Each structure stands twice: as structure tokens, then as C-alpha cells.
PDB file of C-alpha atoms in Angstrom:
ATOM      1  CA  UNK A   1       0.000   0.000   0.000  1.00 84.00           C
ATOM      2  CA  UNK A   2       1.243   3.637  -0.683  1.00 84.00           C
ATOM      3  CA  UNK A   3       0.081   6.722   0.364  1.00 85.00           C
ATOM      4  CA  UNK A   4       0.796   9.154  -2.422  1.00 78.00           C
ATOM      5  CA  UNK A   5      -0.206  12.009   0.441  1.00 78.00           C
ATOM      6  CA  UNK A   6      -0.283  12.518   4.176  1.00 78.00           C
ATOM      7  CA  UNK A   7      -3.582  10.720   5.676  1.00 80.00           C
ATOM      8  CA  UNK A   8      -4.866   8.923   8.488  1.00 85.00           C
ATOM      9  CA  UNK A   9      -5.038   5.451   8.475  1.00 84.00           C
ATOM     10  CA  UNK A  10      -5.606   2.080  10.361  1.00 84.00           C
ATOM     11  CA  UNK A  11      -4.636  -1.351   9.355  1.00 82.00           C
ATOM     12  CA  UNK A  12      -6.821  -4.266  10.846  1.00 82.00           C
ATOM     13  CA  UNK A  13      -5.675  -7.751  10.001  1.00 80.00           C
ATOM     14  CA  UNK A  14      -8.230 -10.155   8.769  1.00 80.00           C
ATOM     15  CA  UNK A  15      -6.007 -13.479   9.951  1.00 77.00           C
ATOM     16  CA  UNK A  16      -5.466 -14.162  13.855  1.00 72.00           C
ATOM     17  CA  UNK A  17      -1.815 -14.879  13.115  1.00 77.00           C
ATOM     18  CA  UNK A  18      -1.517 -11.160  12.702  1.00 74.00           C
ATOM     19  CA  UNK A  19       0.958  -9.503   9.709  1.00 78.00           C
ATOM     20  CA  UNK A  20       4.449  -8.400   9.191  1.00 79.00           C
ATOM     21  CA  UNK A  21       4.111  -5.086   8.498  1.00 81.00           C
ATOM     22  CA  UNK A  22       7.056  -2.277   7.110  1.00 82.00           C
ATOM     23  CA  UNK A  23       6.331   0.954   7.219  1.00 83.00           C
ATOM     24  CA  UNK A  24       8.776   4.038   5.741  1.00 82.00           C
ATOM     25  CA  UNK A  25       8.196   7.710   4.353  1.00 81.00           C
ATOM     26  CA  UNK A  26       9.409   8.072   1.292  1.00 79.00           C
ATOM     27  CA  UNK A  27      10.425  11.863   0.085  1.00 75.00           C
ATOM     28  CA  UNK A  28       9.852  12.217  -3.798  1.00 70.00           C
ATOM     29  CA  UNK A  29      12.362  15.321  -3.447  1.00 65.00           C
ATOM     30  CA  UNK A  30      11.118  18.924  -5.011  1.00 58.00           C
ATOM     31  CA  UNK A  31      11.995  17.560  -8.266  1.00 51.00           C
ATOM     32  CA  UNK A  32       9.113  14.944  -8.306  1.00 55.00           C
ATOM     33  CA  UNK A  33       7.037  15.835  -5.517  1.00 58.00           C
ATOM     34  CA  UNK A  34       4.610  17.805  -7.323  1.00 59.00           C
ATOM     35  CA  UNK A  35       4.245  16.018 -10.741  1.00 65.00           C
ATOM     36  CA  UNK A  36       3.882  12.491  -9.455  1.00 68.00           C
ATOM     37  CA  UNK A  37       2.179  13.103  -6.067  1.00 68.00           C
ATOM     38  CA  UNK A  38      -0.395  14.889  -7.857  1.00 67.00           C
ATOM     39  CA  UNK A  39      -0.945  11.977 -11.039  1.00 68.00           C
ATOM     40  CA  UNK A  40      -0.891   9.351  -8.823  1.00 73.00           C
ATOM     41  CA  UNK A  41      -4.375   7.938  -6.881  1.00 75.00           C
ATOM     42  CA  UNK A  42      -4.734   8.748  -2.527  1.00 79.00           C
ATOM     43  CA  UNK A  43      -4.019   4.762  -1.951  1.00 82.00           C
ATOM     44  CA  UNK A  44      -2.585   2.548  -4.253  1.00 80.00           C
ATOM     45  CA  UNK A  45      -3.286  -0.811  -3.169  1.00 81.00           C
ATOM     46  CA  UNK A  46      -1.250  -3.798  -5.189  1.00 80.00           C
ATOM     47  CA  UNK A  47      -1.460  -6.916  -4.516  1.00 80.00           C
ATOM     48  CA  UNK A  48       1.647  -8.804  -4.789  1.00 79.00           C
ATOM     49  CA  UNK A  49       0.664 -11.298  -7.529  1.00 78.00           C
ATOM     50  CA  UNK A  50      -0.474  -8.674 -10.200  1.00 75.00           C
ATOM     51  CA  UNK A  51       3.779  -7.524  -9.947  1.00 76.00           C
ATOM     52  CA  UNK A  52       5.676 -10.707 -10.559  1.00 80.00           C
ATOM     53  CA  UNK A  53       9.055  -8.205  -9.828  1.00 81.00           C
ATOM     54  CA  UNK A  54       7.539  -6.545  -6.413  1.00 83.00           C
ATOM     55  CA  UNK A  55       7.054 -10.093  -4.510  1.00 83.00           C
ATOM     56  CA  UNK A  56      11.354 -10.620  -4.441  1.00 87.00           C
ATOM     57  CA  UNK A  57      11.702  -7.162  -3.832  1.00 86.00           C
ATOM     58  CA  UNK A  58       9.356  -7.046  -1.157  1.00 86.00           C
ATOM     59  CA  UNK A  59      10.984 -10.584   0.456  1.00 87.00           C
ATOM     60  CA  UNK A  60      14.063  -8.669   0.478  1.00 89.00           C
ATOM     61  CA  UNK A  61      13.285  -5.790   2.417  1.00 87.00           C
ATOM     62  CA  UNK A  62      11.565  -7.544   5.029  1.00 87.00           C
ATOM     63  CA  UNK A  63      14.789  -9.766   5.229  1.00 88.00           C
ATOM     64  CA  UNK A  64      16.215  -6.331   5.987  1.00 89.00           C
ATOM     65  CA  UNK A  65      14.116  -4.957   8.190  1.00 87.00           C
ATOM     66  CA  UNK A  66      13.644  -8.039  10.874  1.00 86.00           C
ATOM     67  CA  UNK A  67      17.641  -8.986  10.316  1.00 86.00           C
ATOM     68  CA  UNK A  68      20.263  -6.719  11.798  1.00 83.00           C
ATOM     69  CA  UNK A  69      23.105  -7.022   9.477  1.00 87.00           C
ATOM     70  CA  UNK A  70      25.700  -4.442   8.811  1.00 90.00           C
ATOM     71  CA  UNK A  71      24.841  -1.518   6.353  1.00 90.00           C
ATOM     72  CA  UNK A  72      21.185  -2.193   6.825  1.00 89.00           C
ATOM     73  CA  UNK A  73      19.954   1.253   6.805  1.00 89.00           C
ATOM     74  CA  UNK A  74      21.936   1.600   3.542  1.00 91.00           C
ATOM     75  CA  UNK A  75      20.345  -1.410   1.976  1.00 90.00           C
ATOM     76  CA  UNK A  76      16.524  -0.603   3.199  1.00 89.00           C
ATOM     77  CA  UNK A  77      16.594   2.831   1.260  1.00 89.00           C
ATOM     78  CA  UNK A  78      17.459   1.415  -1.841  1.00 90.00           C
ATOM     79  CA  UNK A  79      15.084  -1.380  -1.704  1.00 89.00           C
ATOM     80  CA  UNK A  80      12.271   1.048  -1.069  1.00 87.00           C
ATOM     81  CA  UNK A  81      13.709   3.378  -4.114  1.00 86.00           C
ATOM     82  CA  UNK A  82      13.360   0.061  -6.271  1.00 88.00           C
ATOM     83  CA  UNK A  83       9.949  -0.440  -4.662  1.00 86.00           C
ATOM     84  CA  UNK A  84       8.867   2.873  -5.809  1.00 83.00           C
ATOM     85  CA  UNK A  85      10.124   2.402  -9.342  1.00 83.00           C
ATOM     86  CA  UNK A  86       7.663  -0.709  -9.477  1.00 84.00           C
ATOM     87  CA  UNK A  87       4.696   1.356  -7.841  1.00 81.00           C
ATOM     88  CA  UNK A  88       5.481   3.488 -10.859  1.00 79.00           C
ATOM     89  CA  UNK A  89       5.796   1.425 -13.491  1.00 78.00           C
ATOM     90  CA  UNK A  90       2.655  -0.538 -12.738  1.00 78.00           C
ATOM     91  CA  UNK A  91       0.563   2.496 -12.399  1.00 74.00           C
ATOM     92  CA  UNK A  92       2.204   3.619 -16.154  1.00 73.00           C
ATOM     93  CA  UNK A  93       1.059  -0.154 -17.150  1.00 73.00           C
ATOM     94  CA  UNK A  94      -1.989  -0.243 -15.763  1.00 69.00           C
ATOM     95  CA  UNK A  95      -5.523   1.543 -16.115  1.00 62.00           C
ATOM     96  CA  UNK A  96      -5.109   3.119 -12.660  1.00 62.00           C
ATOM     97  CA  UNK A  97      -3.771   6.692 -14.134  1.00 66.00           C
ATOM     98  CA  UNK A  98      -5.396   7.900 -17.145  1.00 65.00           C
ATOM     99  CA  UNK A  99      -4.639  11.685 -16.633  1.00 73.00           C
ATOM    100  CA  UNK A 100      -1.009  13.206 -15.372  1.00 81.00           C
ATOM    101  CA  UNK A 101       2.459  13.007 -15.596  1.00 83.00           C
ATOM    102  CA  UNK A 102       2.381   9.052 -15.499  1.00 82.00           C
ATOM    103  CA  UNK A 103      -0.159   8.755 -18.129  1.00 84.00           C
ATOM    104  CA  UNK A 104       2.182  10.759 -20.398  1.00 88.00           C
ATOM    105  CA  UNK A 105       5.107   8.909 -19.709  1.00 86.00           C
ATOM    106  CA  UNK A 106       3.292   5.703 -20.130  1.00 84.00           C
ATOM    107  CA  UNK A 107       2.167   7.049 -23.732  1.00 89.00           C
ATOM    108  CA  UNK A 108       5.184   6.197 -26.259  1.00 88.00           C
ATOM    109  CA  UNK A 109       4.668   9.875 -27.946  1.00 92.00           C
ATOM    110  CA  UNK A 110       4.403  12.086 -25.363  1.00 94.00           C
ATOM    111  CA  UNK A 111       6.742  10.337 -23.195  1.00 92.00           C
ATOM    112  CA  UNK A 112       9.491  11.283 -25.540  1.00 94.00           C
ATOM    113  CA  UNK A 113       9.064  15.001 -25.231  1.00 95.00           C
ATOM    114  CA  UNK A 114       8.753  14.603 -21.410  1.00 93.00           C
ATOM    115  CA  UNK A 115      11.719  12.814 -20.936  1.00 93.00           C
ATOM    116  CA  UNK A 116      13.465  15.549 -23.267  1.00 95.00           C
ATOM    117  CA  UNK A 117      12.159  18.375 -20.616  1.00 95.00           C
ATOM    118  CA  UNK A 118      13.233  16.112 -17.423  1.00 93.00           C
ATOM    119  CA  UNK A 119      16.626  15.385 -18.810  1.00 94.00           C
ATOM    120  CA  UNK A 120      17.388  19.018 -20.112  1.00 96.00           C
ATOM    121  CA  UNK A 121      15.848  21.399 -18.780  1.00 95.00           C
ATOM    122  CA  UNK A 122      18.476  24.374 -19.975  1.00 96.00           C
ATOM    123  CA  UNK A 123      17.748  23.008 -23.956  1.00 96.00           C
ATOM    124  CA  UNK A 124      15.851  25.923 -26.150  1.00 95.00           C
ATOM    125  CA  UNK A 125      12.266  23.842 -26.333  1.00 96.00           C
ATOM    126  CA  UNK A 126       9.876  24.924 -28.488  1.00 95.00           C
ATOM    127  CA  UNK A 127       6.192  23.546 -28.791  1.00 95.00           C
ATOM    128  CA  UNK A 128       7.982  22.830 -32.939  1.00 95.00           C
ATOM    129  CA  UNK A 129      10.622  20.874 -31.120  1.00 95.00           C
ATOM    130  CA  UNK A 130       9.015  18.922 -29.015  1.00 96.00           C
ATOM    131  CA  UNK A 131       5.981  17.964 -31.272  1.00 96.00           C
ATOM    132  CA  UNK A 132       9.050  16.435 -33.989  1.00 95.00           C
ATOM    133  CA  UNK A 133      10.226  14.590 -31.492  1.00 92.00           C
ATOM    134  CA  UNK A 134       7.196  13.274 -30.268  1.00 94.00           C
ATOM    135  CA  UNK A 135       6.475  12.179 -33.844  1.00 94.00           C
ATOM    136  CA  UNK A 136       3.752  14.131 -34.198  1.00 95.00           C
ATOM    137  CA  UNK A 137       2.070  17.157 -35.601  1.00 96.00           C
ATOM    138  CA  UNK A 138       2.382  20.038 -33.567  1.00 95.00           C
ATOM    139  CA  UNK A 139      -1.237  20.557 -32.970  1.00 96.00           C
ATOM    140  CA  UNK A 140      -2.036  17.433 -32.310  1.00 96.00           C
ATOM    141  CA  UNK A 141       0.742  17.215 -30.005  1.00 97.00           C
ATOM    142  CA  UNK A 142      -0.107  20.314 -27.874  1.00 96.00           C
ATOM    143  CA  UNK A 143      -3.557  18.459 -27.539  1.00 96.00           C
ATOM    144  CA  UNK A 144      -2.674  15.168 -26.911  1.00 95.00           C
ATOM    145  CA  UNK A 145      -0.672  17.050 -24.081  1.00 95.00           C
ATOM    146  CA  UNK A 146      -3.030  18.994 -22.477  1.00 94.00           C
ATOM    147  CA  UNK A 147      -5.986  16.652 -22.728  1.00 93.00           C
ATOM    148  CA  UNK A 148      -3.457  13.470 -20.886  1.00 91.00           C
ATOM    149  CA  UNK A 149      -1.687  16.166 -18.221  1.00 89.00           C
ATOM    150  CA  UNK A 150      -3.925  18.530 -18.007  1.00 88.00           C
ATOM    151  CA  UNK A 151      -1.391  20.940 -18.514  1.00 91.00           C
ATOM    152  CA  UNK A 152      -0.117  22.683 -21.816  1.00 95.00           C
ATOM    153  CA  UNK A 153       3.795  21.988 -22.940  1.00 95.00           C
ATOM    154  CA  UNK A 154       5.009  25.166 -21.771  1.00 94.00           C
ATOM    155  CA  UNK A 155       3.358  25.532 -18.873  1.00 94.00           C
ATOM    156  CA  UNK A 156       4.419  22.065 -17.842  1.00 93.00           C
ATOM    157  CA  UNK A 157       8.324  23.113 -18.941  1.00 95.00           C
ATOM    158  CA  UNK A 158       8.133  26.034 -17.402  1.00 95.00           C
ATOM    159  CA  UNK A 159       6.752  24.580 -14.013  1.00 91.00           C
ATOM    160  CA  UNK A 160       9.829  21.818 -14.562  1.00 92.00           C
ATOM    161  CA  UNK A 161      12.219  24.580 -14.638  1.00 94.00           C
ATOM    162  CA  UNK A 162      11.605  26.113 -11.496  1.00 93.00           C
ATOM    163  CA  UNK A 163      11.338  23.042  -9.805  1.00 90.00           C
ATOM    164  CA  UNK A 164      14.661  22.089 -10.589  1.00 92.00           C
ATOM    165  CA  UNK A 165      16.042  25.436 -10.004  1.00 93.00           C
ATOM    166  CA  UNK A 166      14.080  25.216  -6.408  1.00 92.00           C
ATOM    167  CA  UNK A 167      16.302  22.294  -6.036  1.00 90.00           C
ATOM    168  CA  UNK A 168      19.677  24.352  -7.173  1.00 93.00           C
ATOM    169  CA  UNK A 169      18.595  27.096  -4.885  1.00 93.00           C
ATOM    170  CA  UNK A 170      18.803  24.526  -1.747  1.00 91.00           C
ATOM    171  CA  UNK A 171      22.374  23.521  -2.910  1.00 92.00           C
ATOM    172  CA  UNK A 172      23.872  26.575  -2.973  1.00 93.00           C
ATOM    173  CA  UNK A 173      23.821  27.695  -6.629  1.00 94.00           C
ATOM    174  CA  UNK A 174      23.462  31.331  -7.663  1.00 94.00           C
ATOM    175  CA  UNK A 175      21.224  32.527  -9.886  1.00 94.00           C
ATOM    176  CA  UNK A 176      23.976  33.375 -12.328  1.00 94.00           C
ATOM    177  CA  UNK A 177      25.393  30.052 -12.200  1.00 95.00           C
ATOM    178  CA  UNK A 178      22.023  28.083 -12.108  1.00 94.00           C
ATOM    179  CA  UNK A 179      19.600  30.465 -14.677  1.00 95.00           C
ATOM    180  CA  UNK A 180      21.425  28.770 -18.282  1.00 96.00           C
ATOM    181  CA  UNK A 181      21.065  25.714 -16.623  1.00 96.00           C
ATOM    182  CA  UNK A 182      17.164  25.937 -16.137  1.00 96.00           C
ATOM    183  CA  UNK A 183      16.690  27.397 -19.912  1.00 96.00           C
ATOM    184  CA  UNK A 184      16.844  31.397 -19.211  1.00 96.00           C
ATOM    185  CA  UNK A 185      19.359  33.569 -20.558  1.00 93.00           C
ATOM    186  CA  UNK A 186      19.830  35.843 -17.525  1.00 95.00           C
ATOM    187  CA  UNK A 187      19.429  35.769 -13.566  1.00 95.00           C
ATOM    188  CA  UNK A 188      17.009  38.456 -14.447  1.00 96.00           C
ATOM    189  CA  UNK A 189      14.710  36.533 -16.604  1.00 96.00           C
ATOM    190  CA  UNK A 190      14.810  33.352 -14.242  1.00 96.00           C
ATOM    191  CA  UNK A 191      13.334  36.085 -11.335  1.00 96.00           C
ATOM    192  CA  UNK A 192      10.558  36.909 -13.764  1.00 96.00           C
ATOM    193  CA  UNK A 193       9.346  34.076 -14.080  1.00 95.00           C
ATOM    194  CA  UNK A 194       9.698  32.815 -10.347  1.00 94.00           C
ATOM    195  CA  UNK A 195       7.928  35.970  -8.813  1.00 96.00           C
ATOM    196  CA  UNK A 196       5.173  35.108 -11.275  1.00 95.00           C
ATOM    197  CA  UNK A 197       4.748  31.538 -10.458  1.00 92.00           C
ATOM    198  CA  UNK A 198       5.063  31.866  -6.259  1.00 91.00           C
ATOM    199  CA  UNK A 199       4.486  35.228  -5.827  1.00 94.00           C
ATOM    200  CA  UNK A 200       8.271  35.553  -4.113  1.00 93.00           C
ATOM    201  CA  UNK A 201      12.142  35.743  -5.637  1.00 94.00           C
ATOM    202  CA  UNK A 202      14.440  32.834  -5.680  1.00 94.00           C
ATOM    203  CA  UNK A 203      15.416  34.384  -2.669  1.00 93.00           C
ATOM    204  CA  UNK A 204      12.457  34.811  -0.436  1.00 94.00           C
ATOM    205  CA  UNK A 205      11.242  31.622  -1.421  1.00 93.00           C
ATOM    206  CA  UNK A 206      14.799  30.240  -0.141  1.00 92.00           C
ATOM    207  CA  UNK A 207      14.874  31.798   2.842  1.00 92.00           C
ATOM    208  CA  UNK A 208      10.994  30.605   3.541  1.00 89.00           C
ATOM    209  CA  UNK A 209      11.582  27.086   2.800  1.00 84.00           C
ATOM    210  CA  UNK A 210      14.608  27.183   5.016  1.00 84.00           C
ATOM    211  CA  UNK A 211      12.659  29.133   7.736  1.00 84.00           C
ATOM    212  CA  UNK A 212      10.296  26.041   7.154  1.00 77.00           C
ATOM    213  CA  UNK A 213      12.356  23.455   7.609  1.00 67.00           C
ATOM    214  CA  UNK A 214      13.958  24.316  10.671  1.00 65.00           C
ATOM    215  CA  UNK A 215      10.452  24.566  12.133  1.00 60.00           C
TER     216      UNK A 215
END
């Protein structure tokens, strides 16, 4: 079971014997939080036998959990990482997301252009661009795009850019170094676009989130 968002829950077991349970939080990072959380459903409930790869995976991380072996804590992350890539790729395979991020990247056209955004952010896209790589025309493209994410391809890039710039922002990087790396030609352009999207600049919104996470 996964929780894509915070909620309360109780777990009642149905056999007197009880269950083995494993429970972990899982942060998505700023990078993903927002586009998957939001395509994917409030529960996703899978049962073991519909994911032939998730019943090993799973075997191994309770082997991990209830064993106290050196480097455990190292092992247990990735096996939930891995465990998350399976949550994704059977919600991509399956009927369970039909709108969203994951529907896109489950459809062999559109998940081209995504993966084109993801991976590089700082290229010069252009609705053109994307549509010939997608294979398609660049009407039907634009939407195709809209009508599976419910976004249109440059409001989707430009959301992708600031999230990943969010991200460069928490290591360190300045807006001089980090704006041709997010697609904008100046630190002055990248501020635009930032004060129009959350209302603060890069800075603000910095010092916020840090202000935040220390509470």
C-alpha cells in the first residue's frame, strides 16, 4: 500500500496470526514531488501477484528490516527506491492513471518530449521541437498534451524549470550560475518568471523554505 499524500489510516488484520508489516516515508524530493504526487491515486493498493518483480523485492526488504546485518539502513533505502520504481511502473502499465504526468510517460509519444524536458531542462524547447520529437504534428501534439496532463507543454516546462532550479537554490547555486542551466538567458529573466509563479524571488522563497524546515 502507498500513500501518495499525508492521511490517516488504520490497518486491521483479517487473519489471527496477525501480519508483518514495514512501514517508511518516502520523500519524492522537489523535483518529483509535485508532478507524481499529484498523477498518482490517494491509496494505491497492489497486490503482490499482479507484480511478478515486487514479490522478491518485497521478500528482500523484510529480510532487511527483521535482520540486523551491517549496512542495513543503507540497503533498506534502496530497496524502497526500487519499490517505488515498481509502484510506478505498474501504475504507467496499468488503467489506474489515465490523466497526469504518469499517463504521459506511459504514452510512447508524449513520453518522448517529457523525458526531453526532465533530462534538459536548460535546452531551447519549443512547442515545434518537441511535437518532432514526439512524432507528431504540432497541434495534435499540444492536444494530446493537455488533454493526458492537463497541462499545456510550456506551462508544464516552465513549471519543470523552477522546480529544478528550487532544487539548485537549496544547494547553494546562484542565480547566475544556475539560470542557463534551467533554460533562461539571464538571472534576471529566471526572477521573472519565479515571482510570477510563487508570488516571491528565488530568494524569499529560499529563505521561507529554510525558515520552514527548521520549524
Amino acid at each position: 500500500m502507498f500513500f501518495a499524500r499525508a492521511s490517516s489510516h488504520r490497518l486491521s488484520p483479517v487473519d489471527a496470526e496477525g501480519v508483518d508489516l514495514v512501514c517508511a516515508s518516502v520523500d519524492l524530493g522537489d523535483e518529483a514531488r509535485g508532478t507524481l504526487t499529484a498523477a498518482m491515486p490517494d491509496l494505491l493498493v497492489l497486490p503482490l501477484r499482479e507484480s511478478p518483480a515486487l514479490s522478491p523485492a518485497s521478500d528482500l526488504l523484510f529480510q532487511e528490516t527483521f535482520a540486523q546485518h551491517c549496512g542495513r539502513q543503507a540497503a533498506l533505502d534502496l530497496l524502497m527506491e526500487y519499490l517505488l520504481i515498481l509502484l510506478l511502473r505498474h501504475l504507467m502499465d496499468s488503467t489506474a492513471v489515465s490523466t497526469g504526468i504518469l499517463a504521459a510517460l506511459a504514452d510512447a509519444r508524449l513520453s518522448k518530449a517529457v523525458t526531453g524536458m526532465h533530462q534538459h531542462p536548460e535546452r531551447a524547447w519549443s512547442l515545434e521541437s518537441l511535437a518532432e520529437g514526439a512524432g507528431m504534428s504540432r497541434a495534435r501534439f499540444a492536444n494530446h498534451f493537455r488533454d493526458t496532463t492537463g497541462h499545456t507543454v510550456l506551462d508544464y516546462l516552465t513549471s519543470w524549470r523552477l522546480t529544478v532550479a528550487k532544487t539548485y537554490l537549496k544547494r547553494g547555486k546562484t542565480l547566475k550560475a544556475m539560470a542557463p542551466l534551467v533554460g533562461y538567458t539571464s538571472p534576471a529573466a529566471l526572477t521573472r518568471i519565479f515571482v510570477q509563479r510563487t508570488g516571491k524571488t528565488p530568494a524569499h522563497w529560499l529563505r521561507d523554505d529554510l525558515a520552514k524546515t527548521d520549524a
